[in-house]
PDB file of C-alpha atoms in Angstrom:
ATOM      1  CA  UNK A  19      -2.315 -17.777  -5.232  1.00  0.00           C
ATOM      2  CA  UNK A  20      -3.815 -17.788  -1.699  1.00  0.00           C
ATOM      3  CA  UNK A  21      -5.278 -21.203  -2.661  1.00  0.00           C
ATOM      4  CA  UNK A  22      -8.281 -19.531  -4.275  1.00  0.00           C
ATOM      5  CA  UNK A  23      -7.623 -20.277  -7.955  1.00  0.00           C
ATOM      6  CA  UNK A  24      -7.050 -16.619  -8.787  1.00  0.00           C
ATOM      7  CA  UNK A  25      -6.048 -17.353 -12.361  1.00  0.00           C
ATOM      8  CA  UNK A  26      -9.061 -19.394 -13.429  1.00  0.00           C
ATOM      9  CA  UNK A  27     -10.976 -18.009 -16.401  1.00  0.00           C
ATOM     10  CA  UNK A  28     -14.343 -18.597 -14.694  1.00  0.00           C
ATOM     11  CA  UNK A  29     -15.144 -18.109 -11.009  1.00  0.00           C
ATOM     12  CA  UNK A  30     -18.235 -19.165  -9.084  1.00  0.00           C
ATOM     13  CA  UNK A  31     -18.882 -16.794  -6.199  1.00  0.00           C
ATOM     14  CA  UNK A  32     -21.548 -15.784  -3.733  1.00  0.00           C
ATOM     15  CA  UNK A  33     -23.474 -12.542  -4.100  1.00  0.00           C
ATOM     16  CA  UNK A  34     -22.074 -11.404  -0.751  1.00  0.00           C
ATOM     17  CA  UNK A  35     -18.573 -11.465  -2.228  1.00  0.00           C
ATOM     18  CA  UNK A  36     -19.431  -9.030  -5.017  1.00  0.00           C
ATOM     19  CA  UNK A  37     -19.129  -5.250  -5.084  1.00  0.00           C
ATOM     20  CA  UNK A  38     -21.478  -3.144  -7.222  1.00  0.00           C
ATOM     21  CA  UNK A  39     -19.720  -0.355  -9.100  1.00  0.00           C
ATOM     22  CA  UNK A  40     -20.945   2.227 -11.588  1.00  0.00           C
ATOM     23  CA  UNK A  41     -21.535   0.964 -15.120  1.00  0.00           C
ATOM     24  CA  UNK A  42     -18.853   3.227 -16.586  1.00  0.00           C
ATOM     25  CA  UNK A  43     -16.089   1.777 -14.399  1.00  0.00           C
ATOM     26  CA  UNK A  44     -13.460  -0.137 -16.373  1.00  0.00           C
ATOM     27  CA  UNK A  45     -13.468  -3.541 -14.661  1.00  0.00           C
ATOM     28  CA  UNK A  46      -9.985  -4.304 -15.973  1.00  0.00           C
ATOM     29  CA  UNK A  47      -8.654  -1.414 -13.926  1.00  0.00           C
ATOM     30  CA  UNK A  48     -10.969  -1.847 -10.944  1.00  0.00           C
ATOM     31  CA  UNK A  49     -10.367  -5.559 -10.362  1.00  0.00           C
ATOM     32  CA  UNK A  50      -7.158  -5.144  -8.330  1.00  0.00           C
ATOM     33  CA  UNK A  51      -8.887  -2.744  -5.928  1.00  0.00           C
ATOM     34  CA  UNK A  52     -10.284  -5.742  -4.051  1.00  0.00           C
ATOM     35  CA  UNK A  53      -6.966  -6.846  -2.561  1.00  0.00           C
ATOM     36  CA  UNK A  54      -3.757  -4.833  -2.316  1.00  0.00           C
ATOM     37  CA  UNK A  55      -5.258  -1.395  -2.755  1.00  0.00           C
ATOM     38  CA  UNK A  56      -7.893  -1.739  -0.029  1.00  0.00           C
ATOM     39  CA  UNK A  57      -5.278  -3.359   2.216  1.00  0.00           C
ATOM     40  CA  UNK A  58      -2.959  -0.370   1.955  1.00  0.00           C
ATOM     41  CA  UNK A  59      -5.544   2.396   1.913  1.00  0.00           C
ATOM     42  CA  UNK A  60      -7.775   0.708   4.491  1.00  0.00           C
ATOM     43  CA  UNK A  61      -4.855   0.447   6.896  1.00  0.00           C
ATOM     44  CA  UNK A  62      -4.667   4.234   6.859  1.00  0.00           C
ATOM     45  CA  UNK A  63      -8.346   5.159   6.498  1.00  0.00           C
ATOM     46  CA  UNK A  64      -9.862   2.522   8.792  1.00  0.00           C
ATOM     47  CA  UNK A  65      -7.236   1.778  11.432  1.00  0.00           C
ATOM     48  CA  UNK A  66      -4.511   4.402  11.749  1.00  0.00           C
ATOM     49  CA  UNK A  67      -6.880   7.284  10.947  1.00  0.00           C
ATOM     50  CA  UNK A  68      -4.276  10.065  10.853  1.00  0.00           C
ATOM     51  CA  UNK A  69      -5.459  13.599  11.498  1.00  0.00           C
ATOM     52  CA  UNK A  70      -4.606  16.474   9.158  1.00  0.00           C
ATOM     53  CA  UNK A  71      -1.131  17.722   9.969  1.00  0.00           C
ATOM     54  CA  UNK A  72       0.225  14.396  11.169  1.00  0.00           C
ATOM     55  CA  UNK A  73       3.019  12.469   9.446  1.00  0.00           C
ATOM     56  CA  UNK A  74       3.460   8.997   7.944  1.00  0.00           C
ATOM     57  CA  UNK A  75       6.254   6.899   6.424  1.00  0.00           C
ATOM     58  CA  UNK A  76       5.551   3.877   4.236  1.00  0.00           C
ATOM     59  CA  UNK A  77       8.178   1.153   3.865  1.00  0.00           C
ATOM     60  CA  UNK A  78       7.831  -0.608   0.520  1.00  0.00           C
ATOM     61  CA  UNK A  79       6.249   1.016  -2.520  1.00  0.00           C
ATOM     62  CA  UNK A  80       4.433  -1.820  -4.209  1.00  0.00           C
ATOM     63  CA  UNK A  81       0.686  -1.630  -4.732  1.00  0.00           C
ATOM     64  CA  UNK A  82      -0.059  -1.936  -1.004  1.00  0.00           C
ATOM     65  CA  UNK A  83       2.512   0.658   0.010  1.00  0.00           C
ATOM     66  CA  UNK A  84       1.556   3.179  -2.659  1.00  0.00           C
ATOM     67  CA  UNK A  85      -2.107   2.796  -1.704  1.00  0.00           C
ATOM     68  CA  UNK A  86      -1.234   3.507   1.933  1.00  0.00           C
ATOM     69  CA  UNK A  87       0.855   6.475   0.853  1.00  0.00           C
ATOM     70  CA  UNK A  88      -1.952   7.982  -1.252  1.00  0.00           C
ATOM     71  CA  UNK A  89      -4.392   7.424   1.619  1.00  0.00           C
ATOM     72  CA  UNK A  90      -2.042   9.315   3.922  1.00  0.00           C
ATOM     73  CA  UNK A  91      -1.980  12.219   1.503  1.00  0.00           C
ATOM     74  CA  UNK A  92      -5.785  12.183   1.180  1.00  0.00           C
ATOM     75  CA  UNK A  93      -6.061  12.156   4.987  1.00  0.00           C
ATOM     76  CA  UNK A  94      -4.111  15.403   5.176  1.00  0.00           C
ATOM     77  CA  UNK A  95      -0.712  14.192   6.357  1.00  0.00           C
ATOM     78  CA  UNK A  96       1.780  17.001   5.861  1.00  0.00           C
ATOM     79  CA  UNK A  97       4.713  14.642   5.444  1.00  0.00           C
ATOM     80  CA  UNK A  98       4.254  11.444   3.438  1.00  0.00           C
ATOM     81  CA  UNK A  99       7.580   9.624   3.179  1.00  0.00           C
ATOM     82  CA  UNK A 100       8.168   6.644   0.875  1.00  0.00           C
ATOM     83  CA  UNK A 101      10.996   4.164   1.528  1.00  0.00           C
ATOM     84  CA  UNK A 102      12.168   1.575  -1.013  1.00  0.00           C
ATOM     85  CA  UNK A 103      15.262   0.306  -2.826  1.00  0.00           C
ATOM     86  CA  UNK A 104      13.964   0.588  -6.413  1.00  0.00           C
ATOM     87  CA  UNK A 105      14.586   4.079  -7.871  1.00  0.00           C
ATOM     88  CA  UNK A 106      11.757   3.880 -10.417  1.00  0.00           C
ATOM     89  CA  UNK A 107       9.253   3.068  -7.693  1.00  0.00           C
ATOM     90  CA  UNK A 108      10.458   5.974  -5.588  1.00  0.00           C
ATOM     91  CA  UNK A 109      10.018   8.302  -8.549  1.00  0.00           C
ATOM     92  CA  UNK A 110       6.457   7.034  -8.994  1.00  0.00           C
ATOM     93  CA  UNK A 111       5.833   7.514  -5.274  1.00  0.00           C
ATOM     94  CA  UNK A 112       6.756  11.188  -5.604  1.00  0.00           C
ATOM     95  CA  UNK A 113       4.538  11.468  -8.657  1.00  0.00           C
ATOM     96  CA  UNK A 114       1.654  10.051  -6.609  1.00  0.00           C
ATOM     97  CA  UNK A 115       2.131  12.505  -3.770  1.00  0.00           C
ATOM     98  CA  UNK A 116       5.030  11.499  -1.530  1.00  0.00           C
ATOM     99  CA  UNK A 117       6.665  14.567  -0.019  1.00  0.00           C
ATOM    100  CA  UNK A 118       9.984  12.700   0.182  1.00  0.00           C
ATOM    101  CA  UNK A 119      11.424   9.431  -1.103  1.00  0.00           C
ATOM    102  CA  UNK A 120      14.261   7.524   0.570  1.00  0.00           C
ATOM    103  CA  UNK A 121      16.395   4.879  -1.100  1.00  0.00           C
ATOM    104  CA  UNK A 122      17.309   2.685   1.870  1.00  0.00           C
ATOM    105  CA  UNK A 123      20.175   1.139  -0.114  1.00  0.00           C
ATOM    106  CA  UNK A 124      21.862   4.520  -0.182  1.00  0.00           C
ATOM    107  CA  UNK A 125      21.008   6.040   3.195  1.00  0.00           C
ATOM    108  CA  UNK A 126      19.721   5.049   6.618  1.00  0.00           C
ATOM    109  CA  UNK A 127      15.950   5.619   6.523  1.00  0.00           C
ATOM    110  CA  UNK A 128      15.720   6.064  10.297  1.00  0.00           C
ATOM    111  CA  UNK A 129      18.242   8.899  10.281  1.00  0.00           C
ATOM    112  CA  UNK A 130      16.814  10.419   7.099  1.00  0.00           C
ATOM    113  CA  UNK A 131      13.267  10.418   8.494  1.00  0.00           C
ATOM    114  CA  UNK A 132      14.534  12.135  11.626  1.00  0.00           C
ATOM    115  CA  UNK A 133      16.247  14.743   9.443  1.00  0.00           C
ATOM    116  CA  UNK A 134      13.140  15.292   7.292  1.00  0.00           C
ATOM    117  CA  UNK A 135      10.958  15.790  10.372  1.00  0.00           C
ATOM    118  CA  UNK A 136      13.367  18.119  12.183  1.00  0.00           C
ATOM    119  CA  UNK A 137      14.082  15.453  14.776  1.00  0.00           C
ATOM    120  CA  UNK A 138      10.469  14.632  15.614  1.00  0.00           C
ATOM    121  CA  UNK A 139      10.137  11.381  13.615  1.00  0.00           C
ATOM    122  CA  UNK A 140       6.722  10.365  12.230  1.00  0.00           C
ATOM    123  CA  UNK A 141       3.371   9.647  13.833  1.00  0.00           C
ATOM    124  CA  UNK A 142       2.739   6.516  11.767  1.00  0.00           C
ATOM    125  CA  UNK A 143       4.720   3.949   9.834  1.00  0.00           C
ATOM    126  CA  UNK A 144       3.376   1.231   7.555  1.00  0.00           C
ATOM    127  CA  UNK A 145       5.502  -1.826   6.782  1.00  0.00           C
ATOM    128  CA  UNK A 146       4.569  -3.658   3.591  1.00  0.00           C
ATOM    129  CA  UNK A 147       7.809  -5.639   3.243  1.00  0.00           C
ATOM    130  CA  UNK A 148       7.591  -8.218   6.017  1.00  0.00           C
ATOM    131  CA  UNK A 149      11.359  -8.002   6.477  1.00  0.00           C
ATOM    132  CA  UNK A 150      12.382  -7.970  10.168  1.00  0.00           C
ATOM    133  CA  UNK A 151      15.112  -5.345   9.693  1.00  0.00           C
ATOM    134  CA  UNK A 152      12.709  -3.044   7.854  1.00  0.00           C
ATOM    135  CA  UNK A 153       9.949  -3.563  10.412  1.00  0.00           C
ATOM    136  CA  UNK A 154      12.424  -2.558  13.124  1.00  0.00           C
ATOM    137  CA  UNK A 155      13.336   0.555  11.140  1.00  0.00           C
ATOM    138  CA  UNK A 156       9.644   1.407  11.101  1.00  0.00           C
ATOM    139  CA  UNK A 157       9.483   1.184  14.885  1.00  0.00           C
ATOM    140  CA  UNK A 158      12.664   3.233  15.290  1.00  0.00           C
ATOM    141  CA  UNK A 159      11.199   5.956  13.051  1.00  0.00           C
ATOM    142  CA  UNK A 160       8.165   6.518  15.275  1.00  0.00           C
ATOM    143  CA  UNK A 161       7.674   9.642  17.312  1.00  0.00           C
ATOM    144  CA  UNK A 162       6.455   9.597  20.903  1.00  0.00           C
ATOM    145  CA  UNK A 163       3.088   7.827  20.915  1.00  0.00           C
ATOM    146  CA  UNK A 164       3.483   6.658  17.317  1.00  0.00           C
ATOM    147  CA  UNK A 165       1.978   3.574  15.694  1.00  0.00           C
ATOM    148  CA  UNK A 166       3.446   1.069  13.246  1.00  0.00           C
ATOM    149  CA  UNK A 167       1.089  -0.986  11.075  1.00  0.00           C
ATOM    150  CA  UNK A 168       2.531  -4.376  10.127  1.00  0.00           C
ATOM    151  CA  UNK A 169       0.530  -5.596   7.139  1.00  0.00           C
ATOM    152  CA  UNK A 170       2.851  -7.831   5.101  1.00  0.00           C
ATOM    153  CA  UNK A 171       2.221 -11.558   4.709  1.00  0.00           C
ATOM    154  CA  UNK A 172       5.507 -13.032   5.932  1.00  0.00           C
ATOM    155  CA  UNK A 173       6.911 -16.090   7.733  1.00  0.00           C
ATOM    156  CA  UNK A 174       9.540 -13.959   9.461  1.00  0.00           C
ATOM    157  CA  UNK A 175       9.661 -12.984  13.113  1.00  0.00           C
ATOM    158  CA  UNK A 176      10.812  -9.642  14.452  1.00  0.00           C
ATOM    159  CA  UNK A 177      12.743  -9.039  17.650  1.00  0.00           C
ATOM    160  CA  UNK A 178      12.475  -5.823  19.626  1.00  0.00           C
ATOM    161  CA  UNK A 179      12.687  -4.651  23.215  1.00  0.00           C
ATOM    162  CA  UNK A 180       9.252  -3.988  24.649  1.00  0.00           C
ATOM    163  CA  UNK A 181      10.786  -1.538  27.116  1.00  0.00           C
ATOM    164  CA  UNK A 182      13.342   0.327  25.008  1.00  0.00           C
ATOM    165  CA  UNK A 183      11.530   0.241  21.663  1.00  0.00           C
ATOM    166  CA  UNK A 184       7.904   0.554  22.748  1.00  0.00           C
ATOM    167  CA  UNK A 185       7.131   1.393  26.364  1.00  0.00           C
ATOM    168  CA  UNK A 186       9.534   4.272  26.968  1.00  0.00           C
ATOM    169  CA  UNK A 187       8.180   6.147  23.940  1.00  0.00           C
ATOM    170  CA  UNK A 188       4.592   4.869  24.154  1.00  0.00           C
ATOM    171  CA  UNK A 189       4.922   3.324  20.694  1.00  0.00           C
ATOM    172  CA  UNK A 190       2.570   0.641  19.398  1.00  0.00           C
ATOM    173  CA  UNK A 191       2.738  -2.082  16.736  1.00  0.00           C
ATOM    174  CA  UNK A 192      -0.548  -3.282  15.293  1.00  0.00           C
ATOM    175  CA  UNK A 193      -1.239  -6.101  12.863  1.00  0.00           C
ATOM    176  CA  UNK A 194      -3.978  -5.373  10.329  1.00  0.00           C
ATOM    177  CA  UNK A 195      -5.746  -7.855   8.064  1.00  0.00           C
ATOM    178  CA  UNK A 196      -6.824  -6.538   4.639  1.00  0.00           C
ATOM    179  CA  UNK A 197      -6.903  -2.973   5.902  1.00  0.00           C
ATOM    180  CA  UNK A 198      -9.859  -3.693   8.217  1.00  0.00           C
ATOM    181  CA  UNK A 199     -11.789  -3.082   5.011  1.00  0.00           C
ATOM    182  CA  UNK A 200     -15.375  -3.753   4.044  1.00  0.00           C
ATOM    183  CA  UNK A 201     -15.058  -4.075   0.250  1.00  0.00           C
ATOM    184  CA  UNK A 202     -18.609  -2.863  -0.423  1.00  0.00           C
ATOM    185  CA  UNK A 203     -17.621   0.394   1.292  1.00  0.00           C
ATOM    186  CA  UNK A 204     -13.914   0.685   0.558  1.00  0.00           C
ATOM    187  CA  UNK A 205     -13.878  -0.120  -3.167  1.00  0.00           C
ATOM    188  CA  UNK A 206     -16.498   2.532  -4.088  1.00  0.00           C
ATOM    189  CA  UNK A 207     -14.638   5.011  -1.876  1.00  0.00           C
ATOM    190  CA  UNK A 208     -11.406   4.430  -3.789  1.00  0.00           C
ATOM    191  CA  UNK A 209     -13.221   4.789  -7.109  1.00  0.00           C
ATOM    192  CA  UNK A 210     -14.655   8.094  -5.906  1.00  0.00           C
ATOM    193  CA  UNK A 211     -11.209   9.363  -4.927  1.00  0.00           C
ATOM    194  CA  UNK A 212      -9.909   8.151  -8.282  1.00  0.00           C
ATOM    195  CA  UNK A 213     -12.501  10.183 -10.184  1.00  0.00           C
ATOM    196  CA  UNK A 214     -11.450  13.215  -8.157  1.00  0.00           C
ATOM    197  CA  UNK A 215      -7.828  12.667  -9.185  1.00  0.00           C
ATOM    198  CA  UNK A 216      -6.756  11.851  -5.624  1.00  0.00           C
ATOM    199  CA  UNK A 217      -6.109   8.108  -5.929  1.00  0.00           C
ATOM    200  CA  UNK A 218      -4.373   7.612  -9.265  1.00  0.00           C
ATOM    201  CA  UNK A 219      -3.827   3.882  -8.952  1.00  0.00           C
ATOM    202  CA  UNK A 220      -3.876   3.277 -12.732  1.00  0.00           C
ATOM    203  CA  UNK A 221      -0.283   4.503 -12.864  1.00  0.00           C
ATOM    204  CA  UNK A 222       0.748   1.333 -11.039  1.00  0.00           C
ATOM    205  CA  UNK A 223      -1.030  -1.041 -13.440  1.00  0.00           C
ATOM    206  CA  UNK A 224       0.030  -2.707 -16.660  1.00  0.00           C
ATOM    207  CA  UNK A 225      -2.184  -4.958 -18.785  1.00  0.00           C
ATOM    208  CA  UNK A 226      -1.029  -8.372 -20.031  1.00  0.00           C
ATOM    209  CA  UNK A 227      -2.789 -10.866 -22.265  1.00  0.00           C
ATOM    210  CA  UNK A 228      -3.706 -13.998 -20.347  1.00  0.00           C
ATOM    211  CA  UNK A 229      -1.287 -16.144 -22.353  1.00  0.00           C
ATOM    212  CA  UNK A 230       1.527 -13.844 -21.180  1.00  0.00           C
ATOM    213  CA  UNK A 231       0.982 -14.791 -17.548  1.00  0.00           C
ATOM    214  CA  UNK A 232       4.597 -15.930 -17.109  1.00  0.00           C
ATOM    215  CA  UNK A 233       5.878 -12.575 -18.355  1.00  0.00           C
ATOM    216  CA  UNK A 234       3.514 -10.771 -15.996  1.00  0.00           C
ATOM    217  CA  UNK A 235       4.727 -12.877 -13.084  1.00  0.00           C
ATOM    218  CA  UNK A 236       8.364 -12.220 -13.932  1.00  0.00           C
ATOM    219  CA  UNK A 237       7.792  -8.476 -14.253  1.00  0.00           C
ATOM    220  CA  UNK A 238       6.058  -8.463 -10.879  1.00  0.00           C
ATOM    221  CA  UNK A 239       8.866 -10.344  -9.138  1.00  0.00           C
ATOM    222  CA  UNK A 240      11.576  -8.140 -10.683  1.00  0.00           C
ATOM    223  CA  UNK A 241       9.758  -4.937  -9.768  1.00  0.00           C
ATOM    224  CA  UNK A 242       9.397  -3.861 -13.396  1.00  0.00           C
ATOM    225  CA  UNK A 243       5.617  -3.779 -13.006  1.00  0.00           C
ATOM    226  CA  UNK A 244       3.925  -2.893  -9.739  1.00  0.00           C
ATOM    227  CA  UNK A 245       0.472  -4.302 -10.494  1.00  0.00           C
ATOM    228  CA  UNK A 246       0.216  -6.673 -13.471  1.00  0.00           C
ATOM    229  CA  UNK A 247      -3.377  -7.145 -14.659  1.00  0.00           C
ATOM    230  CA  UNK A 248      -4.214 -10.209 -16.754  1.00  0.00           C
ATOM    231  CA  UNK A 249      -6.833  -9.639 -19.449  1.00  0.00           C
ATOM    232  CA  UNK A 250      -8.873 -12.802 -20.001  1.00  0.00           C
ATOM    233  CA  UNK A 251     -11.657 -11.356 -22.155  1.00  0.00           C
ATOM    234  CA  UNK A 252      -9.988  -9.397 -24.954  1.00  0.00           C
ATOM    235  CA  UNK A 253     -13.387  -8.291 -26.290  1.00  0.00           C
ATOM    236  CA  UNK A 254     -14.420  -6.559 -23.060  1.00  0.00           C
ATOM    237  CA  UNK A 255     -15.161  -2.845 -23.360  1.00  0.00           C
ATOM    238  CA  UNK A 256     -16.355  -0.642 -20.482  1.00  0.00           C
ATOM    239  CA  UNK A 257     -19.720   1.013 -20.951  1.00  0.00           C
ATOM    240  CA  UNK A 258     -19.716   4.697 -21.825  1.00  0.00           C
TER     241      UNK A 258
END
């Protein structure tokens, strides 16, 4: 995965690549914070930086999308809209703070977002799918002066009219790498929000024994599990 031998049982790394966390943090739960969660939350906290009272819609409710959604709620967005095609994920999104959830298999998200915002659309959209049609829906859901964050790793291209889709409404599309995050800052921040009950990312995780890696992969692909976590050291216990 990413050509970095993610599933090795031993990793040699540089001190600069490590993040110090409190001794009582469960490393099994905290490990995934270093990728998808800081990508989604960092996109909102570090780049979009919504002000209290603004609005955001997140397309795709995997780990990255749910992290962006929770960051929008923490930032004070009054409308936090989740868009997906998996009902169970949309239910979890509402549990984690979405003010509305849209199943884009059943209704047009662009029209529904307009309805939910009384015709104003949203200030920000975050696309975590990498699908051209969905990315275009994100642009079409933006209010005047709105911003779309495109953060999915994808080989696909998107076509849009710079004049009709962007210039006339002063809309912007920005690509963001890893949430513009500095892990030594962003990971402790997420752990702090977690302790305050504001970033409940554990609800997206499920533990698997290392020998069940194929099951974990299948559950991830099918959408059954949002964030599979492989447990290599079964004897590990977090400090009290």
